[in-house]
Amino acid sequence: DPGEAAQPPMLPAQTISVPALIRARTLGAAYQLYSERRLGSLEPGKQADLVVLDRNVLKVPVAQIDKTRVLETLFEGRPVAGSLMTAPAH
């Protein structure tokens, strides 16, 4: 349970770091779909699907990651949820 920092992991030998988890869920997932050339990382020419979070999950204690909230969601580079949806175009 992410909110229970005092609890040791059930299988400590099978834990991974937060950066490794993010890579597995982004570029690793794209690789499994044979789509790493167009998905999985933010690079020129790739599909820009991303979220903006209210905190840097690489810098907060692991026990606080579950408190993270999504502020914006972009799909193919366009806002689909969050305040950018209602922001006036400049």
PDB file of N, CA and C in Angstrom:
ATOM      1  N   ASP A   1       0.851  -1.176   0.000  1.00  0.00           N
ATOM      2  CA  ASP A   1       0.000   0.000   0.000  1.00  0.00           C
ATOM      3  C   ASP A   1       0.893   1.234   0.000  1.00  0.00           C
ATOM      4  N   PRO A   2       0.816   2.069  -1.034  1.00  0.00           N
ATOM      5  CA  PRO A   2       1.702   3.235  -1.110  1.00  0.00           C
ATOM      6  C   PRO A   2       1.572   4.166   0.084  1.00  0.00           C
ATOM      7  N   GLY A   3       0.418   4.237   0.709  1.00  0.00           N
ATOM      8  CA  GLY A   3       0.237   5.119   1.855  1.00  0.00           C
ATOM      9  C   GLY A   3       0.796   4.569   3.148  1.00  0.00           C
ATOM     10  N   GLU A   4       1.300   3.364   3.152  1.00  0.00           N
ATOM     11  CA  GLU A   4       1.825   2.718   4.352  1.00  0.00           C
ATOM     12  C   GLU A   4       3.345   2.587   4.263  1.00  0.00           C
ATOM     13  N   ALA A   5       4.046   3.682   4.462  1.00  0.00           N
ATOM     14  CA  ALA A   5       5.502   3.679   4.340  1.00  0.00           C
ATOM     15  C   ALA A   5       6.171   2.783   5.370  1.00  0.00           C
ATOM     16  N   ALA A   6       5.538   2.596   6.510  1.00  0.00           N
ATOM     17  CA  ALA A   6       6.151   1.785   7.563  1.00  0.00           C
ATOM     18  C   ALA A   6       6.134   0.301   7.223  1.00  0.00           C
ATOM     19  N   GLN A   7       5.307  -0.106   6.299  1.00  0.00           N
ATOM     20  CA  GLN A   7       5.225  -1.505   5.907  1.00  0.00           C
ATOM     21  C   GLN A   7       6.359  -1.853   4.950  1.00  0.00           C
ATOM     22  N   PRO A   8       7.110  -2.909   5.228  1.00  0.00           N
ATOM     23  CA  PRO A   8       8.143  -3.323   4.271  1.00  0.00           C
ATOM     24  C   PRO A   8       7.490  -3.950   3.041  1.00  0.00           C
ATOM     25  N   PRO A   9       8.144  -3.899   1.888  1.00  0.00           N
ATOM     26  CA  PRO A   9       7.571  -4.541   0.704  1.00  0.00           C
ATOM     27  C   PRO A   9       7.435  -6.044   0.927  1.00  0.00           C
ATOM     28  N   MET A  10       6.408  -6.635   0.319  1.00  0.00           N
ATOM     29  CA  MET A  10       6.183  -8.074   0.478  1.00  0.00           C
ATOM     30  C   MET A  10       7.343  -8.882  -0.109  1.00  0.00           C
ATOM     31  N   LEU A  11       7.831  -8.485  -1.263  1.00  0.00           N
ATOM     32  CA  LEU A  11       8.919  -9.192  -1.935  1.00  0.00           C
ATOM     33  C   LEU A  11      10.028  -8.187  -2.253  1.00  0.00           C
ATOM     34  N   PRO A  12      10.852  -7.819  -1.265  1.00  0.00           N
ATOM     35  CA  PRO A  12      11.852  -6.769  -1.449  1.00  0.00           C
ATOM     36  C   PRO A  12      12.781  -7.000  -2.643  1.00  0.00           C
ATOM     37  N   ALA A  13      13.076  -8.233  -2.977  1.00  0.00           N
ATOM     38  CA  ALA A  13      13.978  -8.514  -4.101  1.00  0.00           C
ATOM     39  C   ALA A  13      13.333  -8.184  -5.439  1.00  0.00           C
ATOM     40  N   GLN A  14      12.016  -7.982  -5.455  1.00  0.00           N
ATOM     41  CA  GLN A  14      11.310  -7.697  -6.700  1.00  0.00           C
ATOM     42  C   GLN A  14      10.894  -6.230  -6.830  1.00  0.00           C
ATOM     43  N   THR A  15      11.400  -5.368  -5.965  1.00  0.00           N
ATOM     44  CA  THR A  15      11.081  -3.943  -6.069  1.00  0.00           C
ATOM     45  C   THR A  15      11.985  -3.290  -7.096  1.00  0.00           C
ATOM     46  N   ILE A  16      11.504  -2.173  -7.672  1.00  0.00           N
ATOM     47  CA  ILE A  16      12.319  -1.384  -8.597  1.00  0.00           C
ATOM     48  C   ILE A  16      12.234   0.076  -8.198  1.00  0.00           C
ATOM     49  N   SER A  17      13.149   0.863  -8.695  1.00  0.00           N
ATOM     50  CA  SER A  17      13.181   2.291  -8.376  1.00  0.00           C
ATOM     51  C   SER A  17      12.064   3.013  -9.117  1.00  0.00           C
ATOM     52  N   VAL A  18      11.735   4.210  -8.659  1.00  0.00           N
ATOM     53  CA  VAL A  18      10.718   5.020  -9.330  1.00  0.00           C
ATOM     54  C   VAL A  18      11.138   5.346 -10.766  1.00  0.00           C
ATOM     55  N   PRO A  19      12.381   5.768 -11.033  1.00  0.00           N
ATOM     56  CA  PRO A  19      12.765   6.012 -12.434  1.00  0.00           C
ATOM     57  C   PRO A  19      12.622   4.765 -13.310  1.00  0.00           C
ATOM     58  N   ALA A  20      12.969   3.604 -12.770  1.00  0.00           N
ATOM     59  CA  ALA A  20      12.824   2.361 -13.542  1.00  0.00           C
ATOM     60  C   ALA A  20      11.350   2.052 -13.793  1.00  0.00           C
ATOM     61  N   LEU A  21      10.503   2.325 -12.824  1.00  0.00           N
ATOM     62  CA  LEU A  21       9.069   2.102 -12.996  1.00  0.00           C
ATOM     63  C   LEU A  21       8.505   3.019 -14.079  1.00  0.00           C
ATOM     64  N   ILE A  22       8.885   4.292 -14.052  1.00  0.00           N
ATOM     65  CA  ILE A  22       8.403   5.231 -15.070  1.00  0.00           C
ATOM     66  C   ILE A  22       8.861   4.796 -16.453  1.00  0.00           C
ATOM     67  N   ARG A  23      10.114   4.409 -16.575  1.00  0.00           N
ATOM     68  CA  ARG A  23      10.623   3.942 -17.873  1.00  0.00           C
ATOM     69  C   ARG A  23       9.873   2.696 -18.344  1.00  0.00           C
ATOM     70  N   ALA A  24       9.595   1.781 -17.441  1.00  0.00           N
ATOM     71  CA  ALA A  24       8.871   0.561 -17.804  1.00  0.00           C
ATOM     72  C   ALA A  24       7.458   0.885 -18.284  1.00  0.00           C
ATOM     73  N   ARG A  25       6.804   1.861 -17.641  1.00  0.00           N
ATOM     74  CA  ARG A  25       5.423   2.194 -17.985  1.00  0.00           C
ATOM     75  C   ARG A  25       5.315   3.118 -19.200  1.00  0.00           C
ATOM     76  N   THR A  26       6.429   3.670 -19.665  1.00  0.00           N
ATOM     77  CA  THR A  26       6.401   4.577 -20.816  1.00  0.00           C
ATOM     78  C   THR A  26       7.115   3.925 -22.001  1.00  0.00           C
ATOM     79  N   LEU A  27       8.425   4.047 -22.054  1.00  0.00           N
ATOM     80  CA  LEU A  27       9.190   3.506 -23.172  1.00  0.00           C
ATOM     81  C   LEU A  27       9.112   1.977 -23.218  1.00  0.00           C
ATOM     82  N   GLY A  28       9.107   1.342 -22.059  1.00  0.00           N
ATOM     83  CA  GLY A  28       8.997  -0.113 -22.021  1.00  0.00           C
ATOM     84  C   GLY A  28       7.669  -0.601 -22.584  1.00  0.00           C
ATOM     85  N   ALA A  29       6.588   0.093 -22.233  1.00  0.00           N
ATOM     86  CA  ALA A  29       5.271  -0.283 -22.762  1.00  0.00           C
ATOM     87  C   ALA A  29       5.215  -0.073 -24.267  1.00  0.00           C
ATOM     88  N   ALA A  30       5.787   1.020 -24.756  1.00  0.00           N
ATOM     89  CA  ALA A  30       5.820   1.274 -26.199  1.00  0.00           C
ATOM     90  C   ALA A  30       6.622   0.184 -26.910  1.00  0.00           C
ATOM     91  N   TYR A  31       7.722  -0.238 -26.308  1.00  0.00           N
ATOM     92  CA  TYR A  31       8.546  -1.301 -26.880  1.00  0.00           C
ATOM     93  C   TYR A  31       7.741  -2.599 -27.002  1.00  0.00           C
ATOM     94  N   GLN A  32       6.965  -2.926 -25.984  1.00  0.00           N
ATOM     95  CA  GLN A  32       6.145  -4.140 -26.024  1.00  0.00           C
ATOM     96  C   GLN A  32       5.123  -4.088 -27.157  1.00  0.00           C
ATOM     97  N   LEU A  33       4.705  -2.888 -27.518  1.00  0.00           N
ATOM     98  CA  LEU A  33       3.740  -2.707 -28.611  1.00  0.00           C
ATOM     99  C   LEU A  33       4.430  -2.515 -29.969  1.00  0.00           C
ATOM    100  N   TYR A  34       5.759  -2.670 -29.999  1.00  0.00           N
ATOM    101  CA  TYR A  34       6.543  -2.427 -31.216  1.00  0.00           C
ATOM    102  C   TYR A  34       6.314  -1.010 -31.733  1.00  0.00           C
ATOM    103  N   SER A  35       6.144  -0.068 -30.810  1.00  0.00           N
ATOM    104  CA  SER A  35       5.818   1.314 -31.176  1.00  0.00           C
ATOM    105  C   SER A  35       6.789   2.323 -30.589  1.00  0.00           C
ATOM    106  N   GLU A  36       7.969   1.889 -30.169  1.00  0.00           N
ATOM    107  CA  GLU A  36       8.898   2.801 -29.502  1.00  0.00           C
ATOM    108  C   GLU A  36       9.429   3.901 -30.418  1.00  0.00           C
ATOM    109  N   ARG A  37       9.267   3.761 -31.730  1.00  0.00           N
ATOM    110  CA  ARG A  37       9.702   4.826 -32.642  1.00  0.00           C
ATOM    111  C   ARG A  37       8.738   5.997 -32.661  1.00  0.00           C
ATOM    112  N   ARG A  38       7.490   5.774 -32.183  1.00  0.00           N
ATOM    113  CA  ARG A  38       6.519   6.866 -32.185  1.00  0.00           C
ATOM    114  C   ARG A  38       5.906   7.149 -30.821  1.00  0.00           C
ATOM    115  N   LEU A  39       6.132   6.272 -29.841  1.00  0.00           N
ATOM    116  CA  LEU A  39       5.551   6.413 -28.504  1.00  0.00           C
ATOM    117  C   LEU A  39       6.601   6.193 -27.427  1.00  0.00           C
ATOM    118  N   GLY A  40       6.247   6.544 -26.197  1.00  0.00           N
ATOM    119  CA  GLY A  40       7.042   6.131 -25.047  1.00  0.00           C
ATOM    120  C   GLY A  40       8.022   7.142 -24.497  1.00  0.00           C
ATOM    121  N   SER A  41       8.352   8.166 -25.262  1.00  0.00           N
ATOM    122  CA  SER A  41       9.253   9.212 -24.780  1.00  0.00           C
ATOM    123  C   SER A  41       8.937  10.503 -25.521  1.00  0.00           C
ATOM    124  N   LEU A  42       9.330  11.612 -24.927  1.00  0.00           N
ATOM    125  CA  LEU A  42       9.090  12.907 -25.549  1.00  0.00           C
ATOM    126  C   LEU A  42      10.293  13.281 -26.405  1.00  0.00           C
ATOM    127  N   GLU A  43      10.120  13.140 -27.698  1.00  0.00           N
ATOM    128  CA  GLU A  43      11.173  13.438 -28.664  1.00  0.00           C
ATOM    129  C   GLU A  43      10.523  14.026 -29.910  1.00  0.00           C
ATOM    130  N   PRO A  44      11.275  14.838 -30.673  1.00  0.00           N
ATOM    131  CA  PRO A  44      10.720  15.367 -31.919  1.00  0.00           C
ATOM    132  C   PRO A  44      10.242  14.240 -32.831  1.00  0.00           C
ATOM    133  N   GLY A  45       9.045  14.422 -33.376  1.00  0.00           N
ATOM    134  CA  GLY A  45       8.475  13.442 -34.283  1.00  0.00           C
ATOM    135  C   GLY A  45       7.653  12.356 -33.627  1.00  0.00           C
ATOM    136  N   LYS A  46       7.679  12.285 -32.299  1.00  0.00           N
ATOM    137  CA  LYS A  46       6.882  11.277 -31.598  1.00  0.00           C
ATOM    138  C   LYS A  46       5.535  11.856 -31.182  1.00  0.00           C
ATOM    139  N   GLN A  47       4.576  10.956 -30.995  1.00  0.00           N
ATOM    140  CA  GLN A  47       3.249  11.345 -30.544  1.00  0.00           C
ATOM    141  C   GLN A  47       3.359  11.914 -29.132  1.00  0.00           C
ATOM    142  N   ALA A  48       2.822  13.097 -28.912  1.00  0.00           N
ATOM    143  CA  ALA A  48       2.976  13.782 -27.625  1.00  0.00           C
ATOM    144  C   ALA A  48       1.781  13.529 -26.716  1.00  0.00           C
ATOM    145  N   ASP A  49       1.773  12.391 -26.053  1.00  0.00           N
ATOM    146  CA  ASP A  49       0.780  12.093 -25.026  1.00  0.00           C
ATOM    147  C   ASP A  49       1.493  12.269 -23.695  1.00  0.00           C
ATOM    148  N   LEU A  50       0.962  13.120 -22.816  1.00  0.00           N
ATOM    149  CA  LEU A  50       1.635  13.336 -21.546  1.00  0.00           C
ATOM    150  C   LEU A  50       0.677  13.871 -20.509  1.00  0.00           C
ATOM    151  N   VAL A  51       1.108  13.815 -19.275  1.00  0.00           N
ATOM    152  CA  VAL A  51       0.368  14.410 -18.168  1.00  0.00           C
ATOM    153  C   VAL A  51       1.291  15.369 -17.443  1.00  0.00           C
ATOM    154  N   VAL A  52       0.693  16.405 -16.859  1.00  0.00           N
ATOM    155  CA  VAL A  52       1.407  17.346 -16.001  1.00  0.00           C
ATOM    156  C   VAL A  52       0.943  17.044 -14.582  1.00  0.00           C
ATOM    157  N   LEU A  53       1.899  16.771 -13.713  1.00  0.00           N
ATOM    158  CA  LEU A  53       1.589  16.395 -12.337  1.00  0.00           C
ATOM    159  C   LEU A  53       1.795  17.560 -11.387  1.00  0.00           C
ATOM    160  N   ASP A  54       1.205  17.486 -10.204  1.00  0.00           N
ATOM    161  CA  ASP A  54       1.332  18.557  -9.218  1.00  0.00           C
ATOM    162  C   ASP A  54       2.596  18.455  -8.367  1.00  0.00           C
ATOM    163  N   ARG A  55       3.412  17.446  -8.628  1.00  0.00           N
ATOM    164  CA  ARG A  55       4.678  17.302  -7.892  1.00  0.00           C
ATOM    165  C   ARG A  55       5.648  16.469  -8.719  1.00  0.00           C
ATOM    166  N   ASN A  56       6.902  16.568  -8.376  1.00  0.00           N
ATOM    167  CA  ASN A  56       7.943  15.786  -9.043  1.00  0.00           C
ATOM    168  C   ASN A  56       8.041  14.435  -8.340  1.00  0.00           C
ATOM    169  N   VAL A  57       7.508  13.390  -8.949  1.00  0.00           N
ATOM    170  CA  VAL A  57       7.481  12.076  -8.306  1.00  0.00           C
ATOM    171  C   VAL A  57       8.869  11.478  -8.135  1.00  0.00           C
ATOM    172  N   LEU A  58       9.875  12.072  -8.761  1.00  0.00           N
ATOM    173  CA  LEU A  58      11.248  11.601  -8.572  1.00  0.00           C
ATOM    174  C   LEU A  58      11.889  12.199  -7.322  1.00  0.00           C
ATOM    175  N   LYS A  59      11.251  13.224  -6.746  1.00  0.00           N
ATOM    176  CA  LYS A  59      11.854  13.911  -5.602  1.00  0.00           C
ATOM    177  C   LYS A  59      11.062  13.772  -4.307  1.00  0.00           C
ATOM    178  N   VAL A  60       9.822  13.306  -4.367  1.00  0.00           N
ATOM    179  CA  VAL A  60       9.043  13.148  -3.133  1.00  0.00           C
ATOM    180  C   VAL A  60       9.276  11.748  -2.571  1.00  0.00           C
ATOM    181  N   PRO A  61       9.066  11.573  -1.281  1.00  0.00           N
ATOM    182  CA  PRO A  61       9.169  10.217  -0.718  1.00  0.00           C
ATOM    183  C   PRO A  61       8.184   9.277  -1.405  1.00  0.00           C
ATOM    184  N   VAL A  62       8.592   8.038  -1.599  1.00  0.00           N
ATOM    185  CA  VAL A  62       7.749   7.051  -2.274  1.00  0.00           C
ATOM    186  C   VAL A  62       6.368   6.978  -1.624  1.00  0.00           C
ATOM    187  N   ALA A  63       6.301   7.110  -0.301  1.00  0.00           N
ATOM    188  CA  ALA A  63       5.020   7.021   0.405  1.00  0.00           C
ATOM    189  C   ALA A  63       4.077   8.164   0.063  1.00  0.00           C
ATOM    190  N   GLN A  64       4.565   9.227  -0.602  1.00  0.00           N
ATOM    191  CA  GLN A  64       3.711  10.362  -0.975  1.00  0.00           C
ATOM    192  C   GLN A  64       3.319  10.348  -2.444  1.00  0.00           C
ATOM    193  N   ILE A  65       3.853   9.437  -3.229  1.00  0.00           N
ATOM    194  CA  ILE A  65       3.542   9.404  -4.659  1.00  0.00           C
ATOM    195  C   ILE A  65       2.048   9.196  -4.892  1.00  0.00           C
ATOM    196  N   ASP A  66       1.394   8.432  -4.042  1.00  0.00           N
ATOM    197  CA  ASP A  66      -0.040   8.183  -4.241  1.00  0.00           C
ATOM    198  C   ASP A  66      -0.892   9.431  -4.030  1.00  0.00           C
ATOM    199  N   LYS A  67      -0.318  10.490  -3.491  1.00  0.00           N
ATOM    200  CA  LYS A  67      -1.037  11.760  -3.309  1.00  0.00           C
ATOM    201  C   LYS A  67      -0.947  12.637  -4.561  1.00  0.00           C
ATOM    202  N   THR A  68      -0.171  12.222  -5.553  1.00  0.00           N
ATOM    203  CA  THR A  68       0.036  12.998  -6.770  1.00  0.00           C
ATOM    204  C   THR A  68      -1.269  13.150  -7.538  1.00  0.00           C
ATOM    205  N   ARG A  69      -1.496  14.344  -8.050  1.00  0.00           N
ATOM    206  CA  ARG A  69      -2.692  14.635  -8.841  1.00  0.00           C
ATOM    207  C   ARG A  69      -2.281  15.072 -10.238  1.00  0.00           C
ATOM    208  N   VAL A  70      -3.083  14.697 -11.214  1.00  0.00           N
ATOM    209  CA  VAL A  70      -2.859  15.095 -12.600  1.00  0.00           C
ATOM    210  C   VAL A  70      -3.496  16.464 -12.802  1.00  0.00           C
ATOM    211  N   LEU A  71      -2.696  17.440 -13.281  1.00  0.00           N
ATOM    212  CA  LEU A  71      -3.199  18.790 -13.529  1.00  0.00           C
ATOM    213  C   LEU A  71      -3.658  18.974 -14.971  1.00  0.00           C
ATOM    214  N   GLU A  72      -2.946  18.363 -15.891  1.00  0.00           N
ATOM    215  CA  GLU A  72      -3.251  18.481 -17.319  1.00  0.00           C
ATOM    216  C   GLU A  72      -3.011  17.139 -17.987  1.00  0.00           C
ATOM    217  N   THR A  73      -3.780  16.851 -19.024  1.00  0.00           N
ATOM    218  CA  THR A  73      -3.553  15.676 -19.847  1.00  0.00           C
ATOM    219  C   THR A  73      -3.561  16.113 -21.302  1.00  0.00           C
ATOM    220  N   LEU A  74      -2.509  15.743 -22.037  1.00  0.00           N
ATOM    221  CA  LEU A  74      -2.432  16.038 -23.465  1.00  0.00           C
ATOM    222  C   LEU A  74      -2.391  14.729 -24.241  1.00  0.00           C
ATOM    223  N   PHE A  75      -3.134  14.690 -25.328  1.00  0.00           N
ATOM    224  CA  PHE A  75      -3.154  13.535 -26.219  1.00  0.00           C
ATOM    225  C   PHE A  75      -2.832  14.037 -27.612  1.00  0.00           C
ATOM    226  N   GLU A  76      -1.812  13.445 -28.219  1.00  0.00           N
ATOM    227  CA  GLU A  76      -1.320  13.883 -29.529  1.00  0.00           C
ATOM    228  C   GLU A  76      -1.032  15.385 -29.533  1.00  0.00           C
ATOM    229  N   GLY A  77      -0.493  15.864 -28.391  1.00  0.00           N
ATOM    230  CA  GLY A  77      -0.087  17.254 -28.276  1.00  0.00           C
ATOM    231  C   GLY A  77      -1.203  18.237 -27.996  1.00  0.00           C
ATOM    232  N   ARG A  78      -2.429  17.753 -27.846  1.00  0.00           N
ATOM    233  CA  ARG A  78      -3.570  18.638 -27.602  1.00  0.00           C
ATOM    234  C   ARG A  78      -4.149  18.366 -26.212  1.00  0.00           C
ATOM    235  N   PRO A  79      -4.527  19.443 -25.488  1.00  0.00           N
ATOM    236  CA  PRO A  79      -5.120  19.229 -24.161  1.00  0.00           C
ATOM    237  C   PRO A  79      -6.465  18.527 -24.258  1.00  0.00           C
ATOM    238  N   VAL A  80      -6.650  17.511 -23.428  1.00  0.00           N
ATOM    239  CA  VAL A  80      -7.926  16.791 -23.372  1.00  0.00           C
ATOM    240  C   VAL A  80      -8.542  16.855 -21.973  1.00  0.00           C
ATOM    241  N   ALA A  81      -7.788  17.311 -20.984  1.00  0.00           N
ATOM    242  CA  ALA A  81      -8.301  17.491 -19.633  1.00  0.00           C
ATOM    243  C   ALA A  81      -7.414  18.484 -18.894  1.00  0.00           C
ATOM    244  N   GLY A  82      -8.011  19.286 -18.036  1.00  0.00           N
ATOM    245  CA  GLY A  82      -7.264  20.261 -17.253  1.00  0.00           C
ATOM    246  C   GLY A  82      -7.564  21.677 -17.683  1.00  0.00           C
ATOM    247  N   SER A  83      -6.865  22.627 -17.092  1.00  0.00           N
ATOM    248  CA  SER A  83      -7.151  24.042 -17.314  1.00  0.00           C
ATOM    249  C   SER A  83      -6.786  24.513 -18.726  1.00  0.00           C
ATOM    250  N   LEU A  84      -5.907  23.808 -19.429  1.00  0.00           N
ATOM    251  CA  LEU A  84      -5.574  24.203 -20.800  1.00  0.00           C
ATOM    252  C   LEU A  84      -6.785  24.066 -21.718  1.00  0.00           C
ATOM    253  N   MET A  85      -7.722  23.218 -21.327  1.00  0.00           N
ATOM    254  CA  MET A  85      -8.938  23.022 -22.121  1.00  0.00           C
ATOM    255  C   MET A  85      -9.739  24.312 -22.229  1.00  0.00           C
ATOM    256  N   THR A  86      -9.720  25.131 -21.172  1.00  0.00           N
ATOM    257  CA  THR A  86     -10.530  26.335 -21.140  1.00  0.00           C
ATOM    258  C   THR A  86      -9.710  27.595 -21.322  1.00  0.00           C
ATOM    259  N   ALA A  87      -8.392  27.460 -21.426  1.00  0.00           N
ATOM    260  CA  ALA A  87      -7.526  28.629 -21.568  1.00  0.00           C
ATOM    261  C   ALA A  87      -7.713  29.249 -22.952  1.00  0.00           C
ATOM    262  N   PRO A  88      -7.728  30.597 -23.013  1.00  0.00           N
ATOM    263  CA  PRO A  88      -7.854  31.237 -24.321  1.00  0.00           C
ATOM    264  C   PRO A  88      -6.608  31.008 -25.163  1.00  0.00           C
ATOM    265  N   ALA A  89      -6.787  30.855 -26.452  1.00  0.00           N
ATOM    266  CA  ALA A  89      -5.658  30.660 -27.379  1.00  0.00           C
ATOM    267  C   ALA A  89      -4.872  31.966 -27.517  1.00  0.00           C
ATOM    268  N   HIS A  90      -3.560  31.858 -27.584  1.00  0.00           N
ATOM    269  CA  HIS A  90      -2.711  33.052 -27.746  1.00  0.00           C
ATOM    270  C   HIS A  90      -2.132  33.082 -29.125  1.00  0.00           C
TER     271      HIS A  90
END
